[in-house]
mmCIF file of C-alpha atoms in Angstrom:
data_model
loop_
_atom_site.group_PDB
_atom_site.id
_atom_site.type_symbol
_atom_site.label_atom_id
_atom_site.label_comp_id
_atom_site.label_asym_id
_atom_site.label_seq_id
_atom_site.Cartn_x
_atom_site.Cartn_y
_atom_site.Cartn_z
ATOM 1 C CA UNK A 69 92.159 139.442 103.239
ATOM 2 C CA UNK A 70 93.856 138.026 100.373
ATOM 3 C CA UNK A 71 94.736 134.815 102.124
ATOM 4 C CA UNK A 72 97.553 133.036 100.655
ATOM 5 C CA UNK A 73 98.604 134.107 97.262
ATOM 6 C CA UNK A 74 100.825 132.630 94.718
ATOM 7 C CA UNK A 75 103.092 133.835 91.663
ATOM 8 C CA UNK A 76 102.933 133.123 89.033
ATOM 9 C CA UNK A 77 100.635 130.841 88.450
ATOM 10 C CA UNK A 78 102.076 128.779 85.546
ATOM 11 C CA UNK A 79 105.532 128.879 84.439
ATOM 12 C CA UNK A 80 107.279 126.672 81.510
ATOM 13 C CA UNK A 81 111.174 126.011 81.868
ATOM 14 C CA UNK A 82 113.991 124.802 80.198
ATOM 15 C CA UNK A 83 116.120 122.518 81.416
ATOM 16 C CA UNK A 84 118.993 124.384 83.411
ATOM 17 C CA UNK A 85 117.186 127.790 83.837
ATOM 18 C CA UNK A 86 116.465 128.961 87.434
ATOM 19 C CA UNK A 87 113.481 130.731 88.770
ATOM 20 C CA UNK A 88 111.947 131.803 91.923
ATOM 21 C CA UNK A 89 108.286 131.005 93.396
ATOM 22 C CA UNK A 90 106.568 133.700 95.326
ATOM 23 C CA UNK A 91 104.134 132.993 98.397
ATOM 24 C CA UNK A 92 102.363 135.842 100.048
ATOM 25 C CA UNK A 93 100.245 135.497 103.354
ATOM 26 C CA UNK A 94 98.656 138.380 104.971
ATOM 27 C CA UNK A 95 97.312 136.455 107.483
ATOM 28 C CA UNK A 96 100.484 137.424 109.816
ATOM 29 C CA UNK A 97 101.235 133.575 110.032
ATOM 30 C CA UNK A 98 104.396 132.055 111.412
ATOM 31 C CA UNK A 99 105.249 129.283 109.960
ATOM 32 C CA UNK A 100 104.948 128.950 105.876
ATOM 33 C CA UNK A 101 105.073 125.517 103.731
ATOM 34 C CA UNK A 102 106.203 124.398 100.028
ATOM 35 C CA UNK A 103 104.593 121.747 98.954
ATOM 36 C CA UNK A 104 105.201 119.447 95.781
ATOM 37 C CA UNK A 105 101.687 117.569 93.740
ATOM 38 C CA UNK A 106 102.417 115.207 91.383
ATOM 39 C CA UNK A 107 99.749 113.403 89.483
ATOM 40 C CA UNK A 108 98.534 110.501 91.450
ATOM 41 C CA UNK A 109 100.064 111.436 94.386
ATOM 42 C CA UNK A 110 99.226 113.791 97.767
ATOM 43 C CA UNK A 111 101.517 116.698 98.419
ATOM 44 C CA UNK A 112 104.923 116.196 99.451
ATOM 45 C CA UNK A 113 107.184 118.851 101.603
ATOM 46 C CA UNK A 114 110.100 120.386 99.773
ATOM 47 C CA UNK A 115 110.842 123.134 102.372
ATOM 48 C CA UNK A 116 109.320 124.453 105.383
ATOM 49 C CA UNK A 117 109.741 127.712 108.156
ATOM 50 C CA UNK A 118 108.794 128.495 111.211
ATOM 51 C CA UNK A 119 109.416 132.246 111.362
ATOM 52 C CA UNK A 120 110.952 135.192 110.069
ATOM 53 C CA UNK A 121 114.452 134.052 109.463
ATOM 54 C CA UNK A 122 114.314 130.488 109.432
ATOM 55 C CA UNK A 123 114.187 127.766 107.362
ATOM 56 C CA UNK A 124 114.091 123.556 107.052
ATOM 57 C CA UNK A 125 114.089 120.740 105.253
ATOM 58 C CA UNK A 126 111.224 118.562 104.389
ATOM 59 C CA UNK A 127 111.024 115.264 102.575
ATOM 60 C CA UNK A 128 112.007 116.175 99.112
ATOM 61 C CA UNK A 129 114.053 118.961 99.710
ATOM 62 C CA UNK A 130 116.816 118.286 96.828
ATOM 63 C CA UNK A 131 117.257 120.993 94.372
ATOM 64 C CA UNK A 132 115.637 123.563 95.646
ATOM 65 C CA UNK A 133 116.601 126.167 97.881
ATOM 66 C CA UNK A 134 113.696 128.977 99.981
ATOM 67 C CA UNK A 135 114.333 131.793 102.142
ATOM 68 C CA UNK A 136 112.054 133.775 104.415
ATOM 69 C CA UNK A 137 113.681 137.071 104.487
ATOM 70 C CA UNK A 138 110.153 138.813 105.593
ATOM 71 C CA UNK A 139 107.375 137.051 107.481
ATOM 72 C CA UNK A 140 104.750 137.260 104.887
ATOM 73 C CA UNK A 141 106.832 135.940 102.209
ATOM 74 C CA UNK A 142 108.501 132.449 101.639
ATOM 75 C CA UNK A 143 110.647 132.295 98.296
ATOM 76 C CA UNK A 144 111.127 128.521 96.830
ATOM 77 C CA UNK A 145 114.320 128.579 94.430
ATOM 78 C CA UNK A 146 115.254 126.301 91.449
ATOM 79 C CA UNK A 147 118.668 127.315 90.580
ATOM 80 C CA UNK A 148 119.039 124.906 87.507
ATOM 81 C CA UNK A 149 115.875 123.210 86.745
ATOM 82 C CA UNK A 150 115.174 119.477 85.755
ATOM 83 C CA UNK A 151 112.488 117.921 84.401
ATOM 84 C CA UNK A 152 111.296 115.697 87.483
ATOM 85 C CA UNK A 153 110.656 119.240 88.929
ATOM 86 C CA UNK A 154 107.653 119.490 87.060
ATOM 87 C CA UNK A 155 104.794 119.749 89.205
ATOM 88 C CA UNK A 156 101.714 121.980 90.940
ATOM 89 C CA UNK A 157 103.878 123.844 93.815
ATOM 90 C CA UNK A 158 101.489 124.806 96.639
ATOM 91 C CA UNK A 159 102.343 127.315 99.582
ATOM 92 C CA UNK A 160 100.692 127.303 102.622
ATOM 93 C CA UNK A 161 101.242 128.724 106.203
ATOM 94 C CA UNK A 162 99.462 128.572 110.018
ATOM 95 C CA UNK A 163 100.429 129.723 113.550
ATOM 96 C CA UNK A 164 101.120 126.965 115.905
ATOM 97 C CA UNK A 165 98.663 128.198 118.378
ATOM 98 C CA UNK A 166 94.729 127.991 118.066
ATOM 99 C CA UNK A 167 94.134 125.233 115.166
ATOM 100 C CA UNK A 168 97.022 124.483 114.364
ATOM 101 C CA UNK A 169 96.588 121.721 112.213
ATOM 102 C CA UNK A 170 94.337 124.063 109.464
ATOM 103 C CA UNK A 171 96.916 125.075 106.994
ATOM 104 C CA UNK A 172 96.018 127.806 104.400
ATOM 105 C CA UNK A 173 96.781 127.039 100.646
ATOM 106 C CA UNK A 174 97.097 128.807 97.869
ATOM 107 C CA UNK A 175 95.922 128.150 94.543
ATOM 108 C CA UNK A 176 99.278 126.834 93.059
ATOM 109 C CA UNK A 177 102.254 127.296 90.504
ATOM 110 C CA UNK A 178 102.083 124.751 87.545
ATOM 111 C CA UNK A 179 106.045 124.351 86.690
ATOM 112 C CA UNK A 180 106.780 122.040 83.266
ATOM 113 C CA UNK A 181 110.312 122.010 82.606
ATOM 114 C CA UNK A 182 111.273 120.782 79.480
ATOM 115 C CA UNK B 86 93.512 124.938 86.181
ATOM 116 C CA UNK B 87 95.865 122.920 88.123
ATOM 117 C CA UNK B 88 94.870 119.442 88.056
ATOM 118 C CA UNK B 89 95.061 117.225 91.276
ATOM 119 C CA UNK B 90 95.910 113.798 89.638
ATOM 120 C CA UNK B 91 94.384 111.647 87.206
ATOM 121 C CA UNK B 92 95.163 107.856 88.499
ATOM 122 C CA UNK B 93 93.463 108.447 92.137
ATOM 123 C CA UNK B 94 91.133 105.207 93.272
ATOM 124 C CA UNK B 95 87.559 107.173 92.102
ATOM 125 C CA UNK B 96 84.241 106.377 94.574
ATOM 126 C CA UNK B 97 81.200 107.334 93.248
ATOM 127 C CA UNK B 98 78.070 107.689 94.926
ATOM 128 C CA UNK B 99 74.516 108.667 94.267
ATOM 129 C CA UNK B 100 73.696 111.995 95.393
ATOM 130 C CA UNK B 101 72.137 112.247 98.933
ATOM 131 C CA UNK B 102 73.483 108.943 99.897
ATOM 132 C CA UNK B 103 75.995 108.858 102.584
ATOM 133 C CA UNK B 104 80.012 108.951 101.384
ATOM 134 C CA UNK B 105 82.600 106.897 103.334
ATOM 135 C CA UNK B 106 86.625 107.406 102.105
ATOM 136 C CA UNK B 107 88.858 105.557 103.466
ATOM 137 C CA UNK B 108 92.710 106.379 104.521
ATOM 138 C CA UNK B 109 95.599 103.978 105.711
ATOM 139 C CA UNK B 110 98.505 105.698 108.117
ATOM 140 C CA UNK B 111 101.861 105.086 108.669
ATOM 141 C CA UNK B 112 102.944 106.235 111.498
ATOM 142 C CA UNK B 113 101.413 104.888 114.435
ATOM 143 C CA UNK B 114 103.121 107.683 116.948
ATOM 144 C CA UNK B 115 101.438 110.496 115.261
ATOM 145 C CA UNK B 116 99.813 113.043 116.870
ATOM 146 C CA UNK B 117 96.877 114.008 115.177
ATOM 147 C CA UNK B 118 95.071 112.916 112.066
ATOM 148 C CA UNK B 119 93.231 115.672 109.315
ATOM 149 C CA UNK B 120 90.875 115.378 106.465
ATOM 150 C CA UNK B 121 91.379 117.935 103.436
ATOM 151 C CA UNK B 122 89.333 118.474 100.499
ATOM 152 C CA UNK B 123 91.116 119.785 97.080
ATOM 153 C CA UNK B 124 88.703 120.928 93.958
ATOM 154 C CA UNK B 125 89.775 121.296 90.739
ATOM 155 C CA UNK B 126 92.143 124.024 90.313
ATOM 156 C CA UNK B 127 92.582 124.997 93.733
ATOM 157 C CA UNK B 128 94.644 124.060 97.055
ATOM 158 C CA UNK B 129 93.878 121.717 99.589
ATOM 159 C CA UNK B 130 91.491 123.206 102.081
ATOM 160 C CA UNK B 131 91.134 121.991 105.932
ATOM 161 C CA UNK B 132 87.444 119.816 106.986
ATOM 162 C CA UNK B 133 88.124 118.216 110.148
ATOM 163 C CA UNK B 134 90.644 116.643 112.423
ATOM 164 C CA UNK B 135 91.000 113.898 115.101
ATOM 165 C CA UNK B 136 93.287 113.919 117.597
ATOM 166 C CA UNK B 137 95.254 110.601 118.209
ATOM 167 C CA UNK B 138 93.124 109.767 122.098
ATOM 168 C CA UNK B 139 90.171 110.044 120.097
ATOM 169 C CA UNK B 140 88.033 107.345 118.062
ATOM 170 C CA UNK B 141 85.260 109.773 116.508
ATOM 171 C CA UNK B 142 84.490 113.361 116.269
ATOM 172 C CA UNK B 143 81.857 115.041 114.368
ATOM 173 C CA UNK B 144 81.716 118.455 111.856
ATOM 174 C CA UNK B 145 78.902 120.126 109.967
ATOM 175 C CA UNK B 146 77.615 117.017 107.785
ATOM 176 C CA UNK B 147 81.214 115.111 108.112
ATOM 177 C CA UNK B 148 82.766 112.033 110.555
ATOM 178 C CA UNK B 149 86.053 111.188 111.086
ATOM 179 C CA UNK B 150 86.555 107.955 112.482
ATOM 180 C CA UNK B 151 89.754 106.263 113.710
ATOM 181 C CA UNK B 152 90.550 102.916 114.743
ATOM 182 C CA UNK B 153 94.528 103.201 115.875
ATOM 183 C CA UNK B 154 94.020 99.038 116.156
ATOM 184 C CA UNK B 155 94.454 98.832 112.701
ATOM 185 C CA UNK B 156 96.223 102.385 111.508
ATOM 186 C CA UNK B 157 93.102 103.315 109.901
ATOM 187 C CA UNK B 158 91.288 107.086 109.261
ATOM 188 C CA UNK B 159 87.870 107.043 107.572
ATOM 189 C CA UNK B 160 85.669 110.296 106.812
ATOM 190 C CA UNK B 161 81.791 110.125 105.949
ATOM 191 C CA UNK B 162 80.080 112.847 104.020
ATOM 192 C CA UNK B 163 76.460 112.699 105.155
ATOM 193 C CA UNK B 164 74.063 113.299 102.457
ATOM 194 C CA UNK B 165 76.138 113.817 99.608
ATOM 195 C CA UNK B 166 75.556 117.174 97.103
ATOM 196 C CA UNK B 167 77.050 118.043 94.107
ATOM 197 C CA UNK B 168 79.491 120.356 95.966
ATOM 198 C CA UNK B 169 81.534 117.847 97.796
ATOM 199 C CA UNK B 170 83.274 116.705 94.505
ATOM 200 C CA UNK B 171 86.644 116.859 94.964
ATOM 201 C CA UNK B 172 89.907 114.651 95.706
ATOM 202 C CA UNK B 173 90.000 114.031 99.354
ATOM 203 C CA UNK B 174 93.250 113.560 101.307
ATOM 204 C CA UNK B 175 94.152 111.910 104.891
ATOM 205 C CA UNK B 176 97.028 113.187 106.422
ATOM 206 C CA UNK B 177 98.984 112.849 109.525
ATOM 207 C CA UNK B 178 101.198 115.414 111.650
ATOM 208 C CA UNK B 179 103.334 114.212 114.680
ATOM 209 C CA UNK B 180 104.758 117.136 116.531
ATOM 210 C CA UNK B 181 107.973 114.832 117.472
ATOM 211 C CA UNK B 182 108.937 115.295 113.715
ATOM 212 C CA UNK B 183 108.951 119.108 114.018
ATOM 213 C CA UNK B 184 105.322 119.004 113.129
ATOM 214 C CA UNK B 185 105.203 117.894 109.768
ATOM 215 C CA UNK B 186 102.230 116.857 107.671
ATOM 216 C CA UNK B 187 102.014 113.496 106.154
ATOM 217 C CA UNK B 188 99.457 113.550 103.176
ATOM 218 C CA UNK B 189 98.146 110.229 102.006
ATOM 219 C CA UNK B 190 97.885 109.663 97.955
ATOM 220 C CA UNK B 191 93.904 111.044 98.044
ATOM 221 C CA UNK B 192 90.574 109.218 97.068
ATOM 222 C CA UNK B 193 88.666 111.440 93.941
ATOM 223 C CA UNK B 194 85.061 111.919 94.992
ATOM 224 C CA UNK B 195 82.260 111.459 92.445
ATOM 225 C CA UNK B 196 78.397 112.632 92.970
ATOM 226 C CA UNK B 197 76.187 110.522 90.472
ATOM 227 C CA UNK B 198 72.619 113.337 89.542
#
């Protein structure tokens, strides 16, 4: 299993230019997580879902959009990017049964947007 | 790689001694509390976590304590090795809030040869 996979990996923007993060899980999870790092800081949640279909928002959900059109996948959108968006992005997902607190990561999306 | 920030509080300890971090919640209704462990360049990964009627519970080489008296989460890495480098976050979920995870700002771990 590949786990939880992320891409790409780094990305460098300009401000107003949109792009879309990938997150793959082949772990059949049902819910799936976006998270925001910033230096100094822990990880903050920009969007969240907990299945096929479904989506919510987290604490810092402004100015970006996601969409979980397939289970294994959970899309993060900047339509018109700033430069307080840059940041590590990190996906992860779990089931809500079993442990449910262990969420998987993935390795991360470095976004600078200049 | 992706780096995990570069103004976290820094402990350092002397390898094979004991580790303690330390954590300070919020939200005294929450559910459960977890422990995660971030290396360089890679995503937080799951070590333990307490449940909010409980005051200790034990994993392979690691403690979490927590004292609800005072809102406070400690984990203690029993003899310390190289390995456990890493930035360590506290975080709190409270199924209430549509079982969100709180992370805490992190505590970078340093092993001293």
């Amino acid at each position: 299993n590949a786990g939880v996979t992320q891409t790409p990996k780094f990305r460098v923007l300009k401000t107003g230019q949109s792009m879309t993060l990938l997150c793959a899980q082949d772990m059949n999870h049902e819910y799936m997580y976006w998270y925001r790092q910033d230096p100094g800081m822990g990880l903050r949640l920009i969007h969240y879902s907990v299945g096929e279909g479904t989506t919510a928002k987290g604490e810092v959900p402004d100015g970006y959009n996601v969409s979980r059109l397939k289970k294994q996948n959970f899309l993060l959108g900047l339509e018109s990017a700033a430069p307080s968006q840059t940041s590590v992005y990190f996906c992860a997902s779990n089931n809500p049964g079993g442990r449910y607190n262990e969420q998987f990561f993935g390795p991360g999306t470095r976004l600078t947007v200049l | 790689g992706e780096s995990v920030g570069l103004h976290l509080p820094t402990l350092s300890v002397q390898e094979g001694d004991n580790s303690i971090i330390n954590c300070a919640y919020s939200n005294s209704a929450s559910d459960y509390f977890i422990w995660y462990k971030q290396e360089s360049g890679k995503g937080p990964q799951f070590i333990i976590d307490i449940r909010s009627n409980m005051d200790k519970r034990q994993g392979q080489r690691v403690t979490v304590l927590l004292n609800k008296t005072v809102k406070h989460l400690s984990l203690q890495i029993a003899a310390t090795q190289p390995g456990d480098s890493a930035v360590y976050f506290c975080a709190e979920i409270s199924y209430s809030s549509a079982s969100k995870i709180i992370f805490g700002s992190g505590t970078r771990l340093s092993i001293r040869p």
